[in-house]
PDB file of C-alpha atoms in Angstrom:
ATOM      1  CA  UNK A   1      65.995 -81.869  36.063  1.00 73.00           C
ATOM      2  CA  UNK A   2      63.194 -83.894  37.629  1.00 89.00           C
ATOM      3  CA  UNK A   3      61.715 -86.720  35.571  1.00 93.00           C
ATOM      4  CA  UNK A   4      57.921 -86.963  35.633  1.00 94.00           C
ATOM      5  CA  UNK A   5      55.824 -90.096  35.254  1.00 95.00           C
ATOM      6  CA  UNK A   6      52.429 -91.501  36.247  1.00 93.00           C
ATOM      7  CA  UNK A   7      53.278 -91.519  39.952  1.00 94.00           C
ATOM      8  CA  UNK A   8      54.408 -87.888  40.344  1.00 95.00           C
ATOM      9  CA  UNK A   9      53.089 -85.711  37.474  1.00 95.00           C
ATOM     10  CA  UNK A  10      50.144 -84.544  39.612  1.00 94.00           C
ATOM     11  CA  UNK A  11      52.238 -83.168  42.476  1.00 94.00           C
ATOM     12  CA  UNK A  12      53.088 -79.446  42.257  1.00 95.00           C
ATOM     13  CA  UNK A  13      53.530 -79.210  38.481  1.00 96.00           C
ATOM     14  CA  UNK A  14      52.999 -76.728  35.664  1.00 96.00           C
ATOM     15  CA  UNK A  15      51.970 -78.079  32.268  1.00 97.00           C
ATOM     16  CA  UNK A  16      50.562 -76.959  28.927  1.00 96.00           C
ATOM     17  CA  UNK A  17      48.246 -79.702  27.743  1.00 96.00           C
ATOM     18  CA  UNK A  18      47.320 -79.974  24.066  1.00 95.00           C
ATOM     19  CA  UNK A  19      43.703 -80.731  23.255  1.00 94.00           C
ATOM     20  CA  UNK A  20      43.154 -83.815  21.134  1.00 91.00           C
ATOM     21  CA  UNK A  21      39.954 -84.856  19.419  1.00 84.00           C
ATOM     22  CA  UNK A  22      37.989 -87.936  20.385  1.00 78.00           C
ATOM     23  CA  UNK A  23      39.182 -89.627  17.176  1.00 72.00           C
ATOM     24  CA  UNK A  24      42.829 -89.185  18.284  1.00 70.00           C
ATOM     25  CA  UNK A  25      42.099 -90.958  21.514  1.00 68.00           C
ATOM     26  CA  UNK A  26      41.084 -94.590  21.863  1.00 70.00           C
ATOM     27  CA  UNK A  27      38.658 -94.530  24.813  1.00 65.00           C
ATOM     28  CA  UNK A  28      39.386 -97.270  27.292  1.00 76.00           C
ATOM     29  CA  UNK A  29      39.073 -97.697  31.032  1.00 82.00           C
ATOM     30  CA  UNK A  30      40.935 -94.925  32.884  1.00 83.00           C
ATOM     31  CA  UNK A  31      43.909 -95.915  35.011  1.00 87.00           C
ATOM     32  CA  UNK A  32      42.971 -93.207  37.505  1.00 89.00           C
ATOM     33  CA  UNK A  33      39.897 -91.106  38.273  1.00 90.00           C
ATOM     34  CA  UNK A  34      40.220 -88.077  40.567  1.00 89.00           C
ATOM     35  CA  UNK A  35      37.750 -86.999  43.254  1.00 89.00           C
ATOM     36  CA  UNK A  36      36.661 -84.168  40.939  1.00 88.00           C
ATOM     37  CA  UNK A  37      35.873 -86.616  38.128  1.00 88.00           C
ATOM     38  CA  UNK A  38      38.891 -86.132  35.849  1.00 92.00           C
ATOM     39  CA  UNK A  39      40.044 -89.318  34.151  1.00 93.00           C
ATOM     40  CA  UNK A  40      43.671 -90.163  33.398  1.00 94.00           C
ATOM     41  CA  UNK A  41      45.063 -92.577  30.814  1.00 93.00           C
ATOM     42  CA  UNK A  42      48.800 -93.265  30.968  1.00 94.00           C
ATOM     43  CA  UNK A  43      51.025 -94.132  28.031  1.00 92.00           C
ATOM     44  CA  UNK A  44      54.765 -94.590  27.716  1.00 93.00           C
ATOM     45  CA  UNK A  45      55.091 -91.100  26.186  1.00 95.00           C
ATOM     46  CA  UNK A  46      52.682 -89.197  28.410  1.00 96.00           C
ATOM     47  CA  UNK A  47      49.196 -88.888  29.835  1.00 95.00           C
ATOM     48  CA  UNK A  48      45.713 -88.166  28.515  1.00 94.00           C
ATOM     49  CA  UNK A  49      43.322 -86.266  30.752  1.00 95.00           C
ATOM     50  CA  UNK A  50      39.568 -86.023  30.233  1.00 93.00           C
ATOM     51  CA  UNK A  51      38.247 -83.149  32.310  1.00 93.00           C
ATOM     52  CA  UNK A  52      35.837 -80.241  32.462  1.00 90.00           C
ATOM     53  CA  UNK A  53      38.207 -78.026  34.464  1.00 89.00           C
ATOM     54  CA  UNK A  54      41.648 -76.723  33.584  1.00 89.00           C
ATOM     55  CA  UNK A  55      43.883 -74.039  35.075  1.00 85.00           C
ATOM     56  CA  UNK A  56      44.334 -74.690  38.773  1.00 82.00           C
ATOM     57  CA  UNK A  57      44.036 -78.384  39.527  1.00 80.00           C
ATOM     58  CA  UNK A  58      44.812 -79.020  43.213  1.00 81.00           C
ATOM     59  CA  UNK A  59      48.440 -77.875  43.639  1.00 88.00           C
ATOM     60  CA  UNK A  60      49.111 -77.751  39.891  1.00 92.00           C
ATOM     61  CA  UNK A  61      48.778 -75.169  37.132  1.00 93.00           C
ATOM     62  CA  UNK A  62      47.588 -77.009  34.057  1.00 94.00           C
ATOM     63  CA  UNK A  63      46.526 -74.977  31.045  1.00 92.00           C
ATOM     64  CA  UNK A  64      44.785 -76.483  28.027  1.00 93.00           C
ATOM     65  CA  UNK A  65      45.812 -75.332  24.567  1.00 91.00           C
ATOM     66  CA  UNK A  66      42.409 -75.782  23.006  1.00 84.00           C
ATOM     67  CA  UNK A  67      41.494 -76.565  19.394  1.00 78.00           C
ATOM     68  CA  UNK A  68      38.645 -74.040  19.687  1.00 73.00           C
ATOM     69  CA  UNK A  69      37.311 -71.522  22.190  1.00 70.00           C
ATOM     70  CA  UNK A  70      37.279 -73.239  25.555  1.00 62.00           C
ATOM     71  CA  UNK A  71      35.029 -72.558  28.501  1.00 64.00           C
ATOM     72  CA  UNK A  72      35.349 -74.335  31.831  1.00 64.00           C
ATOM     73  CA  UNK A  73      32.692 -76.944  32.504  1.00 69.00           C
ATOM     74  CA  UNK A  74      32.958 -78.275  28.929  1.00 82.00           C
ATOM     75  CA  UNK A  75      34.693 -81.639  28.877  1.00 88.00           C
ATOM     76  CA  UNK A  76      37.890 -81.725  26.812  1.00 91.00           C
ATOM     77  CA  UNK A  77      40.612 -84.310  26.212  1.00 92.00           C
ATOM     78  CA  UNK A  78      44.171 -83.095  26.723  1.00 94.00           C
ATOM     79  CA  UNK A  79      47.479 -84.817  26.176  1.00 96.00           C
ATOM     80  CA  UNK A  80      50.852 -83.994  27.738  1.00 97.00           C
ATOM     81  CA  UNK A  81      54.182 -85.735  27.264  1.00 97.00           C
ATOM     82  CA  UNK A  82      56.043 -86.558  30.455  1.00 98.00           C
ATOM     83  CA  UNK A  83      58.633 -83.972  29.385  1.00 97.00           C
ATOM     84  CA  UNK A  84      55.912 -81.246  29.320  1.00 97.00           C
ATOM     85  CA  UNK A  85      55.682 -81.161  33.129  1.00 97.00           C
ATOM     86  CA  UNK A  86      57.711 -78.659  35.138  1.00 97.00           C
ATOM     87  CA  UNK A  87      57.980 -78.040  38.894  1.00 95.00           C
ATOM     88  CA  UNK A  88      55.446 -75.619  40.378  1.00 94.00           C
ATOM     89  CA  UNK A  89      55.949 -73.661  43.571  1.00 91.00           C
ATOM     90  CA  UNK A  90      53.685 -70.753  44.473  1.00 88.00           C
ATOM     91  CA  UNK A  91      56.464 -68.631  45.991  1.00 93.00           C
ATOM     92  CA  UNK A  92      59.401 -69.304  43.644  1.00 96.00           C
ATOM     93  CA  UNK A  93      60.028 -67.041  40.649  1.00 97.00           C
ATOM     94  CA  UNK A  94      59.246 -69.628  37.980  1.00 97.00           C
ATOM     95  CA  UNK A  95      57.036 -67.816  35.460  1.00 97.00           C
ATOM     96  CA  UNK A  96      57.485 -65.356  32.630  1.00 98.00           C
ATOM     97  CA  UNK A  97      54.894 -63.526  30.567  1.00 98.00           C
ATOM     98  CA  UNK A  98      54.445 -63.302  26.806  1.00 97.00           C
ATOM     99  CA  UNK A  99      52.050 -61.017  24.947  1.00 97.00           C
ATOM    100  CA  UNK A 100      50.518 -61.300  21.497  1.00 96.00           C
ATOM    101  CA  UNK A 101      49.979 -57.631  20.641  1.00 96.00           C
ATOM    102  CA  UNK A 102      47.953 -58.371  17.502  1.00 95.00           C
ATOM    103  CA  UNK A 103      45.405 -60.490  19.361  1.00 94.00           C
ATOM    104  CA  UNK A 104      45.808 -58.584  22.644  1.00 95.00           C
ATOM    105  CA  UNK A 105      46.332 -61.773  24.620  1.00 94.00           C
ATOM    106  CA  UNK A 106      48.597 -62.429  27.599  1.00 96.00           C
ATOM    107  CA  UNK A 107      49.912 -65.795  28.811  1.00 95.00           C
ATOM    108  CA  UNK A 108      52.429 -67.045  31.332  1.00 96.00           C
ATOM    109  CA  UNK A 109      54.902 -69.868  30.919  1.00 97.00           C
ATOM    110  CA  UNK A 110      57.449 -71.773  32.986  1.00 97.00           C
ATOM    111  CA  UNK A 111      61.091 -70.674  32.921  1.00 97.00           C
ATOM    112  CA  UNK A 112      62.238 -74.227  32.086  1.00 96.00           C
ATOM    113  CA  UNK A 113      60.310 -74.289  28.826  1.00 96.00           C
ATOM    114  CA  UNK A 114      62.683 -74.492  25.851  1.00 94.00           C
ATOM    115  CA  UNK A 115      61.612 -71.154  24.327  1.00 95.00           C
ATOM    116  CA  UNK A 116      62.412 -68.994  27.370  1.00 97.00           C
ATOM    117  CA  UNK A 117      65.095 -66.579  26.142  1.00 94.00           C
ATOM    118  CA  UNK A 118      66.109 -65.234  29.555  1.00 94.00           C
ATOM    119  CA  UNK A 119      64.969 -61.664  28.793  1.00 94.00           C
ATOM    120  CA  UNK A 120      61.609 -61.571  30.559  1.00 97.00           C
ATOM    121  CA  UNK A 121      61.637 -61.071  34.321  1.00 97.00           C
ATOM    122  CA  UNK A 122      60.707 -64.149  36.329  1.00 98.00           C
ATOM    123  CA  UNK A 123      57.766 -63.850  38.718  1.00 97.00           C
ATOM    124  CA  UNK A 124      56.094 -65.963  41.375  1.00 96.00           C
ATOM    125  CA  UNK A 125      52.440 -67.016  41.002  1.00 92.00           C
ATOM    126  CA  UNK A 126      50.912 -63.979  42.759  1.00 94.00           C
ATOM    127  CA  UNK A 127      53.141 -61.505  40.912  1.00 97.00           C
ATOM    128  CA  UNK A 128      52.307 -63.216  37.619  1.00 96.00           C
ATOM    129  CA  UNK A 129      48.556 -62.871  38.192  1.00 95.00           C
ATOM    130  CA  UNK A 130      48.876 -59.191  39.168  1.00 97.00           C
ATOM    131  CA  UNK A 131      51.115 -58.401  36.209  1.00 98.00           C
ATOM    132  CA  UNK A 132      48.781 -60.118  33.743  1.00 97.00           C
ATOM    133  CA  UNK A 133      45.895 -58.036  35.094  1.00 97.00           C
ATOM    134  CA  UNK A 134      47.873 -54.798  34.593  1.00 97.00           C
ATOM    135  CA  UNK A 135      48.941 -55.803  31.076  1.00 98.00           C
ATOM    136  CA  UNK A 136      45.331 -56.591  30.117  1.00 97.00           C
ATOM    137  CA  UNK A 137      44.349 -53.112  31.330  1.00 97.00           C
ATOM    138  CA  UNK A 138      47.052 -51.525  29.194  1.00 97.00           C
ATOM    139  CA  UNK A 139      46.061 -53.552  26.130  1.00 97.00           C
ATOM    140  CA  UNK A 140      42.305 -53.027  26.398  1.00 96.00           C
ATOM    141  CA  UNK A 141      41.677 -49.743  28.200  1.00 96.00           C
ATOM    142  CA  UNK A 142      42.738 -46.115  27.855  1.00 95.00           C
ATOM    143  CA  UNK A 143      42.319 -44.771  31.419  1.00 94.00           C
ATOM    144  CA  UNK A 144      45.896 -45.774  32.396  1.00 94.00           C
ATOM    145  CA  UNK A 145      47.237 -43.358  29.728  1.00 93.00           C
ATOM    146  CA  UNK A 146      44.932 -40.474  30.674  1.00 90.00           C
ATOM    147  CA  UNK A 147      47.637 -37.991  31.709  1.00 89.00           C
ATOM    148  CA  UNK A 148      50.351 -39.139  29.308  1.00 92.00           C
ATOM    149  CA  UNK A 149      51.206 -37.242  26.148  1.00 92.00           C
ATOM    150  CA  UNK A 150      51.490 -39.529  23.133  1.00 91.00           C
ATOM    151  CA  UNK A 151      50.835 -39.596  19.422  1.00 93.00           C
ATOM    152  CA  UNK A 152      50.273 -43.314  18.945  1.00 96.00           C
ATOM    153  CA  UNK A 153      48.463 -45.234  21.712  1.00 96.00           C
ATOM    154  CA  UNK A 154      49.294 -48.659  20.246  1.00 96.00           C
ATOM    155  CA  UNK A 155      53.013 -47.802  20.216  1.00 96.00           C
ATOM    156  CA  UNK A 156      52.762 -46.563  23.814  1.00 96.00           C
ATOM    157  CA  UNK A 157      50.958 -49.761  24.849  1.00 97.00           C
ATOM    158  CA  UNK A 158      53.671 -51.927  23.345  1.00 97.00           C
ATOM    159  CA  UNK A 159      56.439 -49.844  24.932  1.00 96.00           C
ATOM    160  CA  UNK A 160      54.873 -49.977  28.408  1.00 97.00           C
ATOM    161  CA  UNK A 161      54.036 -53.699  28.240  1.00 98.00           C
ATOM    162  CA  UNK A 162      57.548 -54.596  27.105  1.00 97.00           C
ATOM    163  CA  UNK A 163      59.018 -52.611  30.020  1.00 97.00           C
ATOM    164  CA  UNK A 164      56.695 -54.389  32.456  1.00 97.00           C
ATOM    165  CA  UNK A 165      57.643 -57.801  31.065  1.00 97.00           C
ATOM    166  CA  UNK A 166      61.382 -57.162  30.885  1.00 97.00           C
ATOM    167  CA  UNK A 167      62.007 -55.192  34.091  1.00 96.00           C
ATOM    168  CA  UNK A 168      61.057 -55.014  37.758  1.00 93.00           C
ATOM    169  CA  UNK A 169      59.458 -51.599  37.233  1.00 94.00           C
ATOM    170  CA  UNK A 170      55.818 -51.036  38.231  1.00 93.00           C
ATOM    171  CA  UNK A 171      53.354 -49.277  35.924  1.00 94.00           C
ATOM    172  CA  UNK A 172      53.614 -46.130  38.074  1.00 92.00           C
ATOM    173  CA  UNK A 173      57.422 -46.178  37.874  1.00 94.00           C
ATOM    174  CA  UNK A 174      57.256 -46.553  34.085  1.00 94.00           C
ATOM    175  CA  UNK A 175      54.827 -43.625  33.901  1.00 91.00           C
ATOM    176  CA  UNK A 176      57.145 -41.466  36.049  1.00 89.00           C
ATOM    177  CA  UNK A 177      60.126 -42.353  33.857  1.00 88.00           C
ATOM    178  CA  UNK A 178      58.067 -41.593  30.739  1.00 83.00           C
ATOM    179  CA  UNK A 179      57.796 -37.927  31.776  1.00 71.00           C
TER     180      UNK A 179
END
């Protein structure tokens, strides 16, 4: 397993950053400032990032776990331990998807994260984006189920989403198998 530090954390990595409040962070002079204006503060345990953009950052996928609703272009402070960084490669099957059915939210995570149970199918970056789009349709729309016979739409949603997450089947293949 690769060890990340201040010299390599910004090169092809995936990371979930945790938002911290200004009071949790002693503002000082940044050790690095990117061309896009993000500021970085290095510690022995990890790195603080002050930025108004999260998600895709150059060749990295950095997502902010926000304390409140987050919109890009609002400056937030995130912290990540050096052990929170994982290798990112656009073509390798590195990502899995999790769904919160109660909140109807979908997120992707890296296969090396400690909570990956090995059940969900691993996808590359493009496949992950496409699959998330399909899952959001299933969770929030009804048109996909137009010609299906069912008694409980929420049960059907859960069943279809779980098959998408845990198999290589497409939505159309799942529909065909449903009949």
